[in-house]
Coordinates of C-alpha atoms in Angstrom, one line a residue:
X200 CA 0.0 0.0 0.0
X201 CA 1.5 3.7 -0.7
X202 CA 1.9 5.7 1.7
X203 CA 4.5 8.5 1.1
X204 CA 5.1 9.9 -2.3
X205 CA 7.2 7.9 -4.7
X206 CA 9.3 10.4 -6.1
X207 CA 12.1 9.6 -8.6
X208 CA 15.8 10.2 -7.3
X209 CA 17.1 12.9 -8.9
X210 CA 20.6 15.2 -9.0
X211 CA 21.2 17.3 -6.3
X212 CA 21.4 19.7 -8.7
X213 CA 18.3 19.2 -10.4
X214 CA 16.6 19.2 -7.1
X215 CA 18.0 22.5 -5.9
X216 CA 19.7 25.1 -8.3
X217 CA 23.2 25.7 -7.2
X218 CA 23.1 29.5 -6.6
X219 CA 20.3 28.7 -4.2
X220 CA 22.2 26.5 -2.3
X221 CA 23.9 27.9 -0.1
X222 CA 20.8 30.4 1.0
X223 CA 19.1 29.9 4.4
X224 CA 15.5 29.4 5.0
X225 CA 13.2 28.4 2.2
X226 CA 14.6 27.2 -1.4
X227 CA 13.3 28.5 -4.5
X228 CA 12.4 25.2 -6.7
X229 CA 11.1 26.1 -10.1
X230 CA 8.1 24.7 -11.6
X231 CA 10.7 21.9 -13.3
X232 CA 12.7 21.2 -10.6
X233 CA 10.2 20.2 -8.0
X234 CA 10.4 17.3 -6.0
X235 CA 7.0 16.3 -7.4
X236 CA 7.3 17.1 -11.1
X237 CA 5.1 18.6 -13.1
X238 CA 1.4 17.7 -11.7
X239 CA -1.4 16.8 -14.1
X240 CA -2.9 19.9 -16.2
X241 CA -6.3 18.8 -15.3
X242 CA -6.4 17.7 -12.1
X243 CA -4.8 21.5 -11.8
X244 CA -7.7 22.8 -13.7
X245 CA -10.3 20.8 -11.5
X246 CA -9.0 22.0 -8.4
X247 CA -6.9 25.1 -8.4
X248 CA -6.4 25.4 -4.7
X249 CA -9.9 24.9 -4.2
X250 CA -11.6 22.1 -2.3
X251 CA -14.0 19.8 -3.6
X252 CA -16.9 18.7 -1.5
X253 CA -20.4 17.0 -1.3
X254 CA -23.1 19.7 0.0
X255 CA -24.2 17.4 1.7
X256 CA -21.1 16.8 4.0
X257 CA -20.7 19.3 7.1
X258 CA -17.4 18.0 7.7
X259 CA -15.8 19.0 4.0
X260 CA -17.9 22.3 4.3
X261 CA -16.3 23.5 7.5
X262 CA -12.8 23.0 6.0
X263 CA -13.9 24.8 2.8
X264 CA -14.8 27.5 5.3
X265 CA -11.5 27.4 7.4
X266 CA -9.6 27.0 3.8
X267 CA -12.3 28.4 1.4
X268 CA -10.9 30.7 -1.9
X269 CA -12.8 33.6 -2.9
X270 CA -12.9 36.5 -4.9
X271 CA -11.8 40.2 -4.4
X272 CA -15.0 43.0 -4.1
X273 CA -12.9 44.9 -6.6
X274 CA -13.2 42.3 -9.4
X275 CA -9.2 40.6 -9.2
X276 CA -8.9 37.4 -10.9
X277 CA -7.3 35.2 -8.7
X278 CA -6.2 32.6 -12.6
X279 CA -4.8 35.8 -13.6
X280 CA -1.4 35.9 -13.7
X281 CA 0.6 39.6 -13.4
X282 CA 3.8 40.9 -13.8
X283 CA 4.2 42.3 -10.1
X284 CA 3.6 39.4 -7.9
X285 CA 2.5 41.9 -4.8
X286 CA 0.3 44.5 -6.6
X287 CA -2.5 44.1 -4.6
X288 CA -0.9 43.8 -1.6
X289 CA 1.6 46.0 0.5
X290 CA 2.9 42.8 2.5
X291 CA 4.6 45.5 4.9
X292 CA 1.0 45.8 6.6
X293 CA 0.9 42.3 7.7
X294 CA 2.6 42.3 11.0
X295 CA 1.8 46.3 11.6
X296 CA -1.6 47.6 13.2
X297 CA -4.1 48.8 10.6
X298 CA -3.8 52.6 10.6
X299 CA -0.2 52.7 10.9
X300 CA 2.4 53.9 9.0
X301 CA 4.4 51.0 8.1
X302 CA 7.7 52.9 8.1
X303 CA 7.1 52.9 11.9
X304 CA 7.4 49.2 12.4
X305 CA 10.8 48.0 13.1
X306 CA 12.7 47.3 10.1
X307 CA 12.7 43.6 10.8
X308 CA 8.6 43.4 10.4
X309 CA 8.8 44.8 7.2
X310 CA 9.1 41.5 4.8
X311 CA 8.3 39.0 7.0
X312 CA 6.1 37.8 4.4
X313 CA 8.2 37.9 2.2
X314 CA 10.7 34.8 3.5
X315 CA 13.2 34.9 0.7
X316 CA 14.1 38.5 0.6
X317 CA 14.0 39.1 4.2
X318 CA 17.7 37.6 4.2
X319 CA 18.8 40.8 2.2
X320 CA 18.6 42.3 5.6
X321 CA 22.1 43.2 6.9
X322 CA 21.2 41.5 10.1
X323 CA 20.5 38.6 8.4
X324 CA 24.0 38.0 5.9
X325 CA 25.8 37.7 10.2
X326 CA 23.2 34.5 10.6
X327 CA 26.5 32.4 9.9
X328 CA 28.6 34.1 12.9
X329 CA 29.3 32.7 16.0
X330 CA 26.8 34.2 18.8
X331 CA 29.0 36.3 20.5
X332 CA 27.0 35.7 23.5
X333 CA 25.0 31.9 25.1
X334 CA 21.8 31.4 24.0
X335 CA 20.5 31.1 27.3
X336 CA 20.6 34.0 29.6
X337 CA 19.0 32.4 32.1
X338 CA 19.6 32.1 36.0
X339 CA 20.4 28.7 37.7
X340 CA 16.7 28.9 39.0
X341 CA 15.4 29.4 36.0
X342 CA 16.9 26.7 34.1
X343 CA 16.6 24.3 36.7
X344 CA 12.9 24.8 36.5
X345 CA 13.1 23.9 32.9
X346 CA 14.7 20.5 33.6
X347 CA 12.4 19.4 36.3
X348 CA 9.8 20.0 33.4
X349 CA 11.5 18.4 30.7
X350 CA 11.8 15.8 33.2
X351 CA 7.9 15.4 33.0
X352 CA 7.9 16.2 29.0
X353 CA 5.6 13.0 28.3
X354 CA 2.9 14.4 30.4
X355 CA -0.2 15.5 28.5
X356 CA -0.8 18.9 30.8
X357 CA 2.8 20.2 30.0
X358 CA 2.1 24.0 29.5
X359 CA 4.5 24.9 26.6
X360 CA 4.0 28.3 27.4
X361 CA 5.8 27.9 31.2
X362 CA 8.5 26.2 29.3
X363 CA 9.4 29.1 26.4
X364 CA 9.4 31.3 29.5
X365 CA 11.9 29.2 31.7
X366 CA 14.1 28.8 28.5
X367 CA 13.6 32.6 27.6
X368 CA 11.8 32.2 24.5
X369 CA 13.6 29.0 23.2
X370 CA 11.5 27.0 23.9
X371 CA 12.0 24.7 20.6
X372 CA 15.2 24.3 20.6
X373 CA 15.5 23.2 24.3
X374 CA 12.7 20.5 23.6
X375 CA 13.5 19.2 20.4
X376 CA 17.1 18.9 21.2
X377 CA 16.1 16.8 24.9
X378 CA 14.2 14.5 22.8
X379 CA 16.6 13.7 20.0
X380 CA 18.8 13.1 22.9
X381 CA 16.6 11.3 25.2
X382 CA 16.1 8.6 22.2
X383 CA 20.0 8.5 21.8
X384 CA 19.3 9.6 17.9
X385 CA 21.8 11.9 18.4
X386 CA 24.8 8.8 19.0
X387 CA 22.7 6.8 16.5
X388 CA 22.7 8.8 13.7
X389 CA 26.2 10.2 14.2
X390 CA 24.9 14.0 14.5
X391 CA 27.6 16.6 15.1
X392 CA 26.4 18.8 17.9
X393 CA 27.5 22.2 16.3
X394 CA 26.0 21.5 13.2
X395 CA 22.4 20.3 15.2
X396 CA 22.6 22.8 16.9
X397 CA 22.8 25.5 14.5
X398 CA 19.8 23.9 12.6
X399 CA 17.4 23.7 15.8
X400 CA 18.4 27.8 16.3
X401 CA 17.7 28.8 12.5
X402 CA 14.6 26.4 12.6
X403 CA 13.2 28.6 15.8
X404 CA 14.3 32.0 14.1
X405 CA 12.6 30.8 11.1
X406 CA 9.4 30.9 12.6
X407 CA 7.4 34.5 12.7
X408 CA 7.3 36.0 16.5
X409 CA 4.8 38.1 15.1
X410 CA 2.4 35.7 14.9
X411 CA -0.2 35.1 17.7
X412 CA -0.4 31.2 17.1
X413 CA 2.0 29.9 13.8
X414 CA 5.2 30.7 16.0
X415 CA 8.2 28.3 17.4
X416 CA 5.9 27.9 20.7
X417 CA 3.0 26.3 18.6
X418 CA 5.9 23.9 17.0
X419 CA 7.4 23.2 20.6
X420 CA 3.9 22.2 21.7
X421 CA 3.5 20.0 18.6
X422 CA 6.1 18.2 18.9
X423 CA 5.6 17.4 22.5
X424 CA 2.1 16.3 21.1
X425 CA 4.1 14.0 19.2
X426 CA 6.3 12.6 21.8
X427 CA 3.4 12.1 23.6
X428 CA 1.5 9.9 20.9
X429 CA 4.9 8.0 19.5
X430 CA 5.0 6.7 23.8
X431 CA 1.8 5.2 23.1
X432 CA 2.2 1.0 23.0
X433 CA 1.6 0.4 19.9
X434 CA 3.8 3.0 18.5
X435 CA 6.5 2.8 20.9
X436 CA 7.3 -1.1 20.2
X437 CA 6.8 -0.4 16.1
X438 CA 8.9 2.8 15.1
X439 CA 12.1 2.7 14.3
X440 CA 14.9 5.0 15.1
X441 CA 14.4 6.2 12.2
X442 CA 10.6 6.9 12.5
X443 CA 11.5 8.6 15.3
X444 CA 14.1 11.2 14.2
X445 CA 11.8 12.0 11.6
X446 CA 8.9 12.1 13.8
X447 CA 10.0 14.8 15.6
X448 CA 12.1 16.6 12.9
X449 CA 9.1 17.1 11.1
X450 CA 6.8 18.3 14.3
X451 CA 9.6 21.1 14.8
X452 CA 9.5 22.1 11.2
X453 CA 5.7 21.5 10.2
X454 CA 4.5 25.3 10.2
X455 CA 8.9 26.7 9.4
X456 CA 8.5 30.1 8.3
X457 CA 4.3 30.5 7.8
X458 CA 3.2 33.8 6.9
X459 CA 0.3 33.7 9.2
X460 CA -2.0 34.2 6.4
X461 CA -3.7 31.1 4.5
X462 CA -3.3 29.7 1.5
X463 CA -6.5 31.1 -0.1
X464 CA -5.4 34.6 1.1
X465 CA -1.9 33.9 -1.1
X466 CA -3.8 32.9 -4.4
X467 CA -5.7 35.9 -4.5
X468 CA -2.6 38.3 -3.9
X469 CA -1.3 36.2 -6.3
X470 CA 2.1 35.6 -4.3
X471 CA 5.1 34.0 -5.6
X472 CA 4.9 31.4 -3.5
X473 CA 1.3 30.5 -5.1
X474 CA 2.7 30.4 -8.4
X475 CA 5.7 28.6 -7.7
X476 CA 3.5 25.3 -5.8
X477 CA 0.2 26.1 -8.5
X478 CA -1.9 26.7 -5.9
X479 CA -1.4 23.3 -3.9
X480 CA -0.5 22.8 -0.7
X481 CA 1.4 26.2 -1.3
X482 CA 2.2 26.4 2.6
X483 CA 2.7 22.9 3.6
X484 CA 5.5 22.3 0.2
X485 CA 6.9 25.8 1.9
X486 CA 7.3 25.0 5.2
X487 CA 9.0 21.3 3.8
X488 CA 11.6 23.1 1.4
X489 CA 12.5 25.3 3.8
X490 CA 13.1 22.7 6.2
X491 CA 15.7 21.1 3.0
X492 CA 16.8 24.2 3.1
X493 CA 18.3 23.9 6.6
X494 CA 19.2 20.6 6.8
X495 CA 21.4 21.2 3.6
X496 CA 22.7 24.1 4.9
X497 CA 23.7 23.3 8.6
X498 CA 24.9 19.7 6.3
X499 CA 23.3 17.8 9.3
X500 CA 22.5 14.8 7.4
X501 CA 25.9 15.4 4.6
X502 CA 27.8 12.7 6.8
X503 CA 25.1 10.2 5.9
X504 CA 25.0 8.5 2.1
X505 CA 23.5 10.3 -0.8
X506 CA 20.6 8.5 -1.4
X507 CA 19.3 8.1 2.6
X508 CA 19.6 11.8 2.9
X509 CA 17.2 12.5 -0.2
X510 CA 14.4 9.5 1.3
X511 CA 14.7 11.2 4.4
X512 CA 14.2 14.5 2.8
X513 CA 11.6 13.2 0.7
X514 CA 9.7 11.3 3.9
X515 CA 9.6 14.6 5.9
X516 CA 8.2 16.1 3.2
X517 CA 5.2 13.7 3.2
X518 CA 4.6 13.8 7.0
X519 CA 4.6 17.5 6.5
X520 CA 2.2 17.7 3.4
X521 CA -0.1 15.0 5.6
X522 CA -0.8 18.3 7.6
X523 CA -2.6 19.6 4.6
X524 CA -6.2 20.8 6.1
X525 CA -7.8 20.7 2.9
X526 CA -7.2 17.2 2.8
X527 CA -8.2 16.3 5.6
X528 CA -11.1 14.3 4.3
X529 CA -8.6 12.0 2.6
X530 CA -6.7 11.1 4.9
X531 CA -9.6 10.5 7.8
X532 CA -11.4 7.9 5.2
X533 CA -8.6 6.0 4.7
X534 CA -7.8 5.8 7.9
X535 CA -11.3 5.0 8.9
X536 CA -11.5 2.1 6.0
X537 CA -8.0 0.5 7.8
X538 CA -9.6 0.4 11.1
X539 CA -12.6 -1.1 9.9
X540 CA -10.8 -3.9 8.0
X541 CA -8.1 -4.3 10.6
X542 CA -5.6 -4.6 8.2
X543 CA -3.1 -2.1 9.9
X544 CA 0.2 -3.7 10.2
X545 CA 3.4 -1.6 11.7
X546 CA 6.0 -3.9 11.3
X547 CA 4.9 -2.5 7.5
X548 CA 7.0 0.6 6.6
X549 CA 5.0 2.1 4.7
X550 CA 2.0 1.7 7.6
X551 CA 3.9 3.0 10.0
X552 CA 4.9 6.1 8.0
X553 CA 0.8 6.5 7.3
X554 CA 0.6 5.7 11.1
X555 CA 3.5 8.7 11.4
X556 CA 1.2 11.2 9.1
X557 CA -1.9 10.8 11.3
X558 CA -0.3 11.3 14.6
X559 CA 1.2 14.1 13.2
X560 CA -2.2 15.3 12.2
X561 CA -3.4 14.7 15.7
X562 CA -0.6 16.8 17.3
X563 CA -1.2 19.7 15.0
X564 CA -4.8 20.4 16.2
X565 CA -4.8 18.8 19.2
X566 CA -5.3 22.0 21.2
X567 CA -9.2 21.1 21.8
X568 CA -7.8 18.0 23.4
X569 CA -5.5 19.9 26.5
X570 CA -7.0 21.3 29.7
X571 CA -9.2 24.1 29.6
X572 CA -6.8 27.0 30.5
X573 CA -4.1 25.9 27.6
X574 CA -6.9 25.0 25.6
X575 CA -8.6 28.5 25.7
X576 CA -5.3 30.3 25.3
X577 CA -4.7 28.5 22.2
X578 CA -8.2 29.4 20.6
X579 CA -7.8 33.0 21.4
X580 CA -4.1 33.2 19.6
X581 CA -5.2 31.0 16.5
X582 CA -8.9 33.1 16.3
X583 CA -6.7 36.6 16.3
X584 CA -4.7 35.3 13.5
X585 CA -7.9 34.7 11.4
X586 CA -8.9 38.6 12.6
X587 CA -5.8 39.7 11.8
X588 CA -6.3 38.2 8.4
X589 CA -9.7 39.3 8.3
X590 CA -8.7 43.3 9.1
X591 CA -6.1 43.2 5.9
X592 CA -8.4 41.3 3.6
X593 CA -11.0 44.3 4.4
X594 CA -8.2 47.7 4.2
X595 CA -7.6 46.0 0.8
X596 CA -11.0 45.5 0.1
X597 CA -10.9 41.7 -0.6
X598 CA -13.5 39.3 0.0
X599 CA -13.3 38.3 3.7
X600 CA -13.1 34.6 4.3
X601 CA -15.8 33.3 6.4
X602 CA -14.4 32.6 9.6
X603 CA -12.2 35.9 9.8
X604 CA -14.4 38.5 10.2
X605 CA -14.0 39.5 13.8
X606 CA -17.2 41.5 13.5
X607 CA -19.7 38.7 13.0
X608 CA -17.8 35.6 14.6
X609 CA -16.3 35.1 18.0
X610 CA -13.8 32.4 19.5
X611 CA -16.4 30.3 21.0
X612 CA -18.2 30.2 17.6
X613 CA -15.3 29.5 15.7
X614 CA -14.0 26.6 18.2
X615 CA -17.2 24.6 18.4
X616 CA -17.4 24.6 14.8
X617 CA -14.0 22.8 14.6
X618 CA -14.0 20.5 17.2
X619 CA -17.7 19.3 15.7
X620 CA -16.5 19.2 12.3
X621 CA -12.9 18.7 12.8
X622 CA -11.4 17.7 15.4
X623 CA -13.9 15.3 16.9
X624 CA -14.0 12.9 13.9
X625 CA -10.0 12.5 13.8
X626 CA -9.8 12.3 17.2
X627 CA -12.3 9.6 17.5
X628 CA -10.8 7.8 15.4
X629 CA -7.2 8.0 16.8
X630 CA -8.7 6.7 19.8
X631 CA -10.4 3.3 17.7
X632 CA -6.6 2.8 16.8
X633 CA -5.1 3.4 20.3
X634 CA -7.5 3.5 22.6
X635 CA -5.5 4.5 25.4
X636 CA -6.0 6.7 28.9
X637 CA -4.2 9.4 27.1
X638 CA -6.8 9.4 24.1
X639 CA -9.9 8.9 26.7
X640 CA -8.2 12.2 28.4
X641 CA -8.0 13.7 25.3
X642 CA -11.2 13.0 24.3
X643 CA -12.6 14.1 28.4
X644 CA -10.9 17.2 27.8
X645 CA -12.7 17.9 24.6
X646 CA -16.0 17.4 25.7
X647 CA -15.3 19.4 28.6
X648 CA -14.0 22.5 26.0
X649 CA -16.8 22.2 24.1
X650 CA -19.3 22.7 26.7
X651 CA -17.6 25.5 28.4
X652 CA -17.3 27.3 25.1
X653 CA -21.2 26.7 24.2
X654 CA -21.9 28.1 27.6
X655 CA -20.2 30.7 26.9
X656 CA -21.6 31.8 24.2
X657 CA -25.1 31.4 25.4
X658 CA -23.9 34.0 28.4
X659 CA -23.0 36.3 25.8
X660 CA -25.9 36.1 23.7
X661 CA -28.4 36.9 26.8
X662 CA -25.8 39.7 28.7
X663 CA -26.1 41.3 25.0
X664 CA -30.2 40.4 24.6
X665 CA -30.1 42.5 28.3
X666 CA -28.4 45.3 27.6
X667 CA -31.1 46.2 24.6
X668 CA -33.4 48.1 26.6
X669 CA -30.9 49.7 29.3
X670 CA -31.5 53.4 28.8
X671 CA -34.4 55.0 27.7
X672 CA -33.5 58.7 27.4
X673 CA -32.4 60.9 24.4
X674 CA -28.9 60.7 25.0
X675 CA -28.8 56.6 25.3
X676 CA -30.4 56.1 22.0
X677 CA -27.2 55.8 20.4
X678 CA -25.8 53.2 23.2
X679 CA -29.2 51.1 23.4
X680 CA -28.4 50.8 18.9
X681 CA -25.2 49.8 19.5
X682 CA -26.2 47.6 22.3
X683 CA -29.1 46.0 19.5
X684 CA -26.0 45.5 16.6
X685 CA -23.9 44.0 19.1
X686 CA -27.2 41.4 20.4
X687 CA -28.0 40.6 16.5
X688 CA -24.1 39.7 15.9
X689 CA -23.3 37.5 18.8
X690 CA -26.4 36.1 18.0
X691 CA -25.3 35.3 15.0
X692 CA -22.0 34.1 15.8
X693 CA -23.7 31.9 18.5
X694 CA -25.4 30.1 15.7
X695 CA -29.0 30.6 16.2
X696 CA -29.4 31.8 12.6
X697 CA -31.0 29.4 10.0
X698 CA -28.8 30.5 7.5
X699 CA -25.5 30.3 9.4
X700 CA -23.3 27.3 8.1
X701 CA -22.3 25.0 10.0
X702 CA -24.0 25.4 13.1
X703 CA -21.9 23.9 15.9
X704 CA -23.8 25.2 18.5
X705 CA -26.9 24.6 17.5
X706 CA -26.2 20.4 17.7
X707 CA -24.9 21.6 21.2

């Protein structure tokens, strides 16, 4: 059965042109040099970055929503191709409040967008210089703190955010690094320390500070997601060593350098990066080359032969393309038709590498699964990055996507939606493969989540329904309007509308 992508073994120098090489972060692969080839004409043509769906499936229309490509108010045609890849959009007003003059934001915000020319940056041409002072500033309390925690790293209530404060914001590297030496990959696989550890530090630079969730602390608590889930029995007497190291390489790396827009929202600025994947998986095949691009920088893997290097290139590519949320569908069914055949077998490779994909998949959105207080933190970061989304798409009078219009949808709306359409399905069916305490917690803990946030919006909805008739003077008429808009969009948001689609709180 297939599992990961059979790619042809090509030239190094077919696979990455030469002047590219030696440049850190993401590689530039034209359309003829990509690790996948050239992909069907019409399979292009009947999909185009869109999703395809049965009306009649919630599931597939939530994730259309969440991942949904739409047209600008102004007319743009997102097939048309243009000269000037960033007409539409001045990119320097992604990370910068809306109203601000962008020349005010700290030179560093400018193109962070903009992953391959943000190395021009004088800053960025020292990347290659010794530090000239430790990563960790950090006092003896401090880091001892950190190693009673890492101590307890396998627990499912770990609060990654504790930990990036211990470590003083590096967070990833001190995790990922305690793992690959916890398994002893480090001996195993011969990996010199300088050169690991100079890829863990550009991998956790590589990811965006500025955004609220698709930062190094979301990949720090991803890949102890994944630790978690490759300790489960049936996993921890099936992988191999290297299942492992890949494993948790490609946790670290899954989200490297995101832009903390989505993928629809690059297809309709026409961005380079659109172009250059044709619309598919444009951030996923991103975040993957730009993890090559490290490892083939730092050389972490150059000690190892030619040909293992490129399969393990190629199979973190497909654990990282797995996390795909427009194919989500896909990969749920097939693991649903496994379990109901029982015809999963790990001591097959290419089962545990499918095996590999949906744990992976798990860890990625398991924030519905922790305790409440991690749990609700999470929400709120990822629901301000769809806002912040949301805000740009209006200044530049684009079509908004659904979800990201902070004016008519709240967190609570927008989390029950996904755990009912989303996350509930996968998880339910991790826990039919390893049906476990830690999937029966994590499964608790999303029921638990769920409620909260339903009652939470029901409070909302009847504090707003309340503050309608308040005042009944002159100079209150404008307050007791407001009071009536903000009733009729919680409302809405709450899901008591017909019309709204999908109603998550309304099966609630």
């Amino acid at each position: 059965m297939e599992v990961c992508y059979q790619l042809p073994v090509l030239p190094l120098d077919r696979l990455v042109p030469k002047h590219v090489l030696s440049r850190r972060g993401a590689i530039s692969f034209s359309s003829s040099s990509s690790l996948f080839g050239a992909p069907d004409p019409r399979q292009l043509s009947q999909r185009r970055g869109a999703i395809s769906y049965d009306s009649s499936d919630q599931t597939a229309l939530y994730i259309r929503m969440l991942d949904v490509r739409v047209r600008s108010q102004v007319g743009f045609e997102p097939e048309r191709r243009i000269s000037h890849p960033y007409l539409w959009i001045d990119f320097r007003t992604l990370h910068t409040r809306l109203g601000t003059s962008a020349s005010t934001a700290p030179e560093r915000r400018v193109h962070r967008l903009l992953s391959f020319q943000r190395y021009l940056h004088s800053y960025r041409l020292l990347r290659g210089v010794p530090q000239q002072i430790p990563l960790h500033i950090l006092d003896e309390d401090y880091t001892g703190q950190a190693k009673c925690m890492l101590e307890k790293v396998g627990n499912w209530n770990f609060d990654i955010f504790l930990f990036d404060r211990l470590t003083n914001g590096n967070g990833l590297i001190t995790l990922t690094f305690h793992l690959l030496n916890q398994y002893g990959l480090v001996e195993l696989f011969q990996l010199d320390m300088v050169k690991l550890w100079r890829f863990l530090v550009m991998v956790q630079e590589d990811y965006h500070s500025d955004n609220p969730y698709h930062n190094a602390v979301h990949a720090a608590d991803v890949t102890q997601a994944m630790y978690c889930y490759m300790q489960e029995p049936m996993l921890a007497k099936s992988l191999t060593s290297c299942d492992i190291i890949l494993g948790i390489l490609a946790a670290a790396t899954h989200d490297l350098d995101h832009p903390g827009v989505n993928q629809p929202f690059l297809i309709k600025t026409d961005h380079y990066l659109a172009t250059l994947y044709r619309n598919t998986s444009v951030l996923e095949n991103h975040h993957w080359k730009s993890a090559v691009g490290l490892l083939r920088e730092t050389g972490l893997f150059s000690h190892l032969p030619a040909e293992d290097s490129l399969n393990m290139e190629r199979e973190l590519g497909s654990l990282i393309l797995a996390t795909d949320i427009s194919r989500q569908n896909d990969y749920l069914s097939r693991f649903r038709r496994h379990l109901d055949q029982e015809n999963l077998c790990l001591s097959n490779a290419s089962h545990r590498h499918f095996i590999l994909q949906m744990a992976l998949k798990c860890a990625d959105i398991c924030n519905p699964c922790r305790p409440w207080e991690l749990s609700k933190r999470w929400s709120e970061k990822v629901t301000e990055e769809f806002f912040q989304q949301g805000d740009i798409e209006k200044k530049h009078r684009l079509e908004v996507s659904p979800l990201f219009d902070r004016e008519i949808n709240t967190v609570g709306k927008i989390q029950i939606g996904f755990m009912t359409y989303v996350a509930e399905p996968l998880f339910a069916e991790w826990t039919r493969f390893s049906d476990t305490r830690l999937s029966q917690t994590m499964l608790g803990h999303m029921g638990l989540n769920k409620a909260s946030w339903v009652g939470l919006q029901q409070q909302q909805t009847s504090v707003s329904k309340e503050a309608e008739p308040s005042s009944a003077d002159a100079d209150s008429e404008g307050g007791a309007a407001a009071a009536r808009r903000d009733s009729t969009t919680v409302t809405a948001a709450g899901g008591t509308s017909a019309k709204e689609i999908p109603q998550g709180s309304k099966e609630s």
